[in-house]
Amino acid sequence: MNTRSMLQPTELALGGWEQPLRPPLPREQAQLWRIDPVAFGPAVQLWADAVLDDGEKARAAAFRDAGDRATYRAAHTGLRLLLGTYLRTLPRDVPLDRLPCSSCGQPHGRPVVRGHDVHFSLSHSGDICLLAFAASPVGVDVEKVTSPEVADEVGPTLHPRETAELRAYDAADRGIAFARVWTRKEAYLKGLGTGLGRALSLDYLGAAPQGSTAVRGWTVTDVSVGEGHAAALAVRDI
């Protein structure tokens, strides 16, 4: 894929959240940030205990793998620091909440900032964290490229056109094609607030490297994160 057709996230460095940031405006598609847990480590050491709430600290501690724990802490510390700057409030005081799931009504739907119109989404995989902010509902997803066997196993559960597209790829290219369609679909479903509770076969996002597509009032765009991973951003049209 031509990376010029892909979104390029801004790397969040130590102190990067202290620059004057304005909330996403309606005409912007989104503001997209990337966090490297190792490079961002000094910021985590300085700020994590002060900005993360008790629930976030407990979830971080529950990770058995030290790398997964560090990635979670980096992503959520960065999220709170950026939201604090956007909203001009203390990061720990940002009122994070979840909407009711549109499928079952339980409180595990799309995460929101209670009482504010800044929408956000977070995703991390390995040593890559992505944060997206927008003036309308947004979803972001990053995943490692899988094996062709995973694509063959999960592919039949996707939209019939996506299943057919994946089958047309050689085995060597099927893993990255599957990662493309999977991240597009999961970003879109995160934005909807259903997550994987919505049937994967209902919506067509496509496996081809077109860079961006539109689906039911949303714009879905691939994100450049380097080889070995795929990522996508979904923003509801205003």
Short mmCIF file of C-alpha atoms in Angstrom, two decimals:
data_model
loop_
_atom_site.label_atom_id
_atom_site.label_comp_id
_atom_site.label_asym_id
_atom_site.label_seq_id
_atom_site.Cartn_x
_atom_site.Cartn_y
_atom_site.Cartn_z
CA MET A 1 0.00 0.00 0.00
CA ASN A 2 1.17 3.52 -0.71
CA THR A 3 1.79 4.93 2.76
CA ARG A 4 0.93 8.42 1.48
CA SER A 5 -2.71 7.29 1.50
CA MET A 6 -2.41 6.23 5.13
CA LEU A 7 -2.69 8.33 8.26
CA GLN A 8 0.56 9.14 10.05
CA PRO A 9 0.23 9.32 13.85
CA THR A 10 2.18 11.86 15.91
CA GLU A 11 4.68 10.34 18.34
CA LEU A 12 3.97 11.33 21.94
CA ALA A 13 7.22 12.16 23.71
CA LEU A 14 8.01 13.28 27.24
CA GLY A 15 6.31 16.64 27.71
CA GLY A 16 4.53 16.44 24.35
CA TRP A 17 1.13 16.79 26.02
CA GLU A 18 2.19 20.13 27.54
CA GLN A 19 2.12 21.93 24.20
CA PRO A 20 -1.02 23.99 23.55
CA LEU A 21 -3.54 21.48 22.25
CA ARG A 22 -7.02 22.29 21.06
CA PRO A 23 -9.81 19.76 21.08
CA PRO A 24 -10.56 18.17 17.72
CA LEU A 25 -12.69 20.45 15.59
CA PRO A 26 -15.71 19.22 13.60
CA ARG A 27 -13.97 19.51 10.22
CA GLU A 28 -11.00 17.42 11.33
CA GLN A 29 -11.11 13.71 10.79
CA ALA A 30 -9.19 12.99 14.00
CA GLN A 31 -6.04 13.68 15.95
CA LEU A 32 -3.96 10.52 16.13
CA TRP A 33 -1.09 9.82 18.53
CA ARG A 34 1.36 6.93 18.84
CA ILE A 35 3.17 5.90 22.02
CA ASP A 36 6.30 3.76 22.25
CA PRO A 37 6.18 2.26 25.77
CA VAL A 38 9.99 2.21 26.05
CA ALA A 39 10.59 5.75 24.79
CA PHE A 40 7.64 6.97 26.86
CA GLY A 41 8.90 5.13 29.94
CA PRO A 42 10.33 8.23 31.68
CA ALA A 43 6.94 9.95 31.44
CA VAL A 44 5.25 6.86 32.88
CA GLN A 45 7.69 6.82 35.79
CA LEU A 46 6.96 10.47 36.50
CA TRP A 47 3.20 10.55 36.01
CA ALA A 48 1.50 7.12 36.13
CA ASP A 49 0.97 6.90 39.89
CA ALA A 50 -0.37 10.45 39.96
CA VAL A 51 -2.80 10.29 37.03
CA LEU A 52 -4.10 6.70 36.83
CA ASP A 53 -7.15 5.91 38.91
CA ASP A 54 -7.44 2.88 41.18
CA GLY A 55 -9.19 0.78 38.53
CA GLU A 56 -6.49 1.47 35.93
CA LYS A 57 -3.74 0.65 38.44
CA ALA A 58 -5.46 -2.64 39.32
CA ARG A 59 -5.86 -3.61 35.67
CA ALA A 60 -2.20 -2.80 35.00
CA ALA A 61 -1.08 -4.91 37.96
CA ALA A 62 -3.15 -7.85 36.71
CA PHE A 63 -0.95 -8.29 33.63
CA ARG A 64 1.47 -11.16 34.23
CA ASP A 65 3.79 -10.15 31.41
CA ALA A 66 5.96 -7.14 32.27
CA GLY A 67 5.88 -5.90 28.67
CA ASP A 68 2.08 -6.01 28.53
CA ARG A 69 1.93 -4.21 31.87
CA ALA A 70 4.31 -1.49 30.66
CA THR A 71 2.31 -1.04 27.45
CA TYR A 72 -0.97 -0.68 29.34
CA ARG A 73 0.50 1.85 31.76
CA ALA A 74 2.05 3.87 28.92
CA ALA A 75 -1.16 3.92 26.88
CA HIS A 76 -3.44 4.94 29.75
CA THR A 77 -0.99 7.44 31.20
CA GLY A 78 -0.70 9.08 27.77
CA LEU A 79 -4.48 9.04 27.37
CA ARG A 80 -5.06 10.86 30.64
CA LEU A 81 -2.27 13.38 30.06
CA LEU A 82 -3.61 14.28 26.60
CA LEU A 83 -7.23 14.45 27.75
CA GLY A 84 -6.18 16.64 30.66
CA THR A 85 -4.59 19.07 28.22
CA TYR A 86 -7.52 18.99 25.78
CA LEU A 87 -10.03 19.59 28.57
CA ARG A 88 -7.81 21.91 30.65
CA THR A 89 -8.24 19.81 33.76
CA LEU A 90 -6.06 17.61 35.96
CA PRO A 91 -5.47 14.28 34.18
CA ARG A 92 -6.60 12.22 37.18
CA ASP A 93 -9.85 14.20 37.33
CA VAL A 94 -10.87 13.43 33.72
CA PRO A 95 -14.29 11.73 34.18
CA LEU A 96 -13.91 8.58 32.10
CA ASP A 97 -17.00 6.43 31.66
CA ARG A 98 -18.52 3.86 29.32
CA LEU A 99 -21.76 4.04 27.40
CA PRO A 100 -24.25 1.17 27.61
CA CYS A 101 -23.52 -1.50 25.01
CA SER A 102 -25.90 -1.06 22.08
CA SER A 103 -26.25 -4.84 21.84
CA CYS A 104 -26.94 -5.83 25.46
CA GLY A 105 -27.33 -2.58 27.40
CA GLN A 106 -24.56 -3.40 29.86
CA PRO A 107 -22.02 -0.65 30.77
CA HIS A 108 -19.19 -1.89 28.56
CA GLY A 109 -19.86 0.14 25.43
CA ARG A 110 -17.70 2.85 23.89
CA PRO A 111 -15.53 4.74 26.40
CA VAL A 112 -16.41 8.43 26.77
CA VAL A 113 -15.47 11.52 28.74
CA ARG A 114 -18.57 12.18 30.81
CA GLY A 115 -19.99 15.66 30.20
CA HIS A 116 -17.60 16.56 27.36
CA ASP A 117 -17.79 16.35 23.57
CA VAL A 118 -14.24 15.09 22.95
CA HIS A 119 -14.43 11.47 21.75
CA PHE A 120 -11.49 9.10 22.01
CA SER A 121 -10.33 5.56 21.37
CA LEU A 122 -7.28 3.57 22.44
CA SER A 123 -5.60 0.43 21.12
CA HIS A 124 -2.30 -1.29 21.79
CA SER A 125 -0.51 -4.35 20.44
CA GLY A 126 2.99 -5.36 21.40
CA ASP A 127 5.05 -2.18 21.64
CA ILE A 128 2.61 0.00 19.68
CA CYS A 129 -0.06 2.16 21.32
CA LEU A 130 -2.46 4.33 19.33
CA LEU A 131 -4.73 7.05 20.71
CA ALA A 132 -7.38 8.80 18.62
CA PHE A 133 -9.38 11.93 19.46
CA ALA A 134 -12.22 13.38 17.41
CA ALA A 135 -15.27 15.63 17.54
CA SER A 136 -17.52 12.64 16.80
CA PRO A 137 -17.45 8.96 17.82
CA VAL A 138 -14.16 7.34 16.88
CA GLY A 139 -12.49 3.94 16.98
CA VAL A 140 -8.87 2.89 16.47
CA ASP A 141 -7.29 -0.55 16.32
CA VAL A 142 -3.77 -1.95 15.87
CA GLU A 143 -2.92 -5.63 15.53
CA LYS A 144 0.06 -7.82 14.71
CA VAL A 145 -0.01 -9.41 11.27
CA THR A 146 -1.30 -12.94 11.67
CA SER A 147 -0.48 -16.20 9.93
CA PRO A 148 -2.38 -17.37 6.84
CA GLU A 149 -3.86 -20.13 9.02
CA VAL A 150 -5.60 -17.58 11.24
CA ALA A 151 -6.92 -15.80 8.17
CA ASP A 152 -8.27 -19.11 6.83
CA GLU A 153 -9.90 -19.92 10.17
CA VAL A 154 -11.54 -16.54 10.87
CA GLY A 155 -12.10 -15.39 7.28
CA PRO A 156 -15.39 -17.29 6.79
CA THR A 157 -16.96 -15.32 9.68
CA LEU A 158 -16.42 -11.99 7.88
CA HIS A 159 -18.61 -10.31 5.27
CA PRO A 160 -18.96 -12.65 2.25
CA ARG A 161 -17.11 -10.20 -0.02
CA GLU A 162 -14.25 -9.97 2.48
CA THR A 163 -14.08 -13.76 2.72
CA ALA A 164 -13.84 -13.99 -1.07
CA GLU A 165 -11.16 -11.30 -1.21
CA LEU A 166 -9.02 -13.10 1.37
CA ARG A 167 -9.28 -16.39 -0.50
CA ALA A 168 -7.95 -14.67 -3.63
CA TYR A 169 -4.66 -13.79 -1.92
CA ASP A 170 -1.64 -16.07 -2.01
CA ALA A 171 -0.74 -17.57 1.35
CA ALA A 172 2.25 -15.23 1.66
CA ASP A 173 0.00 -12.15 1.46
CA ARG A 174 -3.11 -13.44 3.19
CA GLY A 175 -1.91 -12.60 6.71
CA ILE A 176 -1.44 -8.88 6.03
CA ALA A 177 -4.69 -8.75 4.04
CA PHE A 178 -6.54 -10.28 6.97
CA ALA A 179 -4.90 -7.82 9.38
CA ARG A 180 -6.08 -4.94 7.18
CA VAL A 181 -9.70 -5.99 7.14
CA TRP A 182 -9.67 -7.00 10.81
CA THR A 183 -8.31 -3.67 12.08
CA ARG A 184 -10.71 -1.72 9.86
CA LYS A 185 -13.62 -3.76 11.15
CA GLU A 186 -12.62 -3.60 14.81
CA ALA A 187 -11.98 0.17 14.63
CA TYR A 188 -15.45 0.61 13.12
CA LEU A 189 -17.10 -1.62 15.72
CA LYS A 190 -15.31 0.23 18.53
CA GLY A 191 -16.63 3.48 17.15
CA LEU A 192 -20.15 2.07 17.01
CA GLY A 193 -19.77 0.96 20.61
CA THR A 194 -20.69 -2.67 19.96
CA GLY A 195 -17.23 -4.16 19.78
CA LEU A 196 -17.22 -7.76 18.64
CA GLY A 197 -20.78 -8.16 19.94
CA ARG A 198 -21.92 -7.20 16.43
CA ALA A 199 -21.72 -9.96 13.82
CA LEU A 200 -18.56 -9.67 11.74
CA SER A 201 -20.50 -10.58 8.60
CA LEU A 202 -22.80 -7.52 8.64
CA ASP A 203 -20.46 -4.76 7.46
CA TYR A 204 -18.12 -4.62 4.48
CA LEU A 205 -14.75 -2.93 5.11
CA GLY A 206 -12.67 -4.76 2.52
CA ALA A 207 -9.28 -6.49 2.51
CA ALA A 208 -7.75 -4.64 -0.44
CA PRO A 209 -5.08 -1.96 0.22
CA GLN A 210 -7.22 0.99 -0.79
CA GLY A 211 -6.19 3.18 2.15
CA SER A 212 -9.66 4.34 3.18
CA THR A 213 -13.30 3.45 2.69
CA ALA A 214 -16.73 4.66 3.75
CA VAL A 215 -19.37 2.58 5.50
CA ARG A 216 -22.78 3.68 6.80
CA GLY A 217 -21.86 7.26 7.62
CA TRP A 218 -18.30 6.50 8.74
CA THR A 219 -14.87 7.08 7.22
CA VAL A 220 -12.39 4.26 7.83
CA THR A 221 -8.72 4.90 7.05
CA ASP A 222 -5.60 2.77 7.35
CA VAL A 223 -2.88 3.98 9.72
CA SER A 224 0.85 3.67 9.07
CA VAL A 225 2.55 1.74 11.90
CA GLY A 226 5.37 -0.08 10.10
CA GLU A 227 5.88 -3.66 9.00
CA GLY A 228 4.53 -6.49 11.10
CA HIS A 229 1.40 -4.61 12.20
CA ALA A 230 -1.75 -3.17 10.67
CA ALA A 231 -3.90 -0.38 12.04
CA ALA A 232 -7.02 1.57 11.16
CA LEU A 233 -9.07 4.54 12.29
CA ALA A 234 -12.85 4.91 12.03
CA VAL A 235 -14.56 8.28 12.52
CA ARG A 236 -18.29 8.94 12.30
CA ASP A 237 -19.04 11.58 9.67
CA ILE A 238 -20.33 14.89 10.97
#
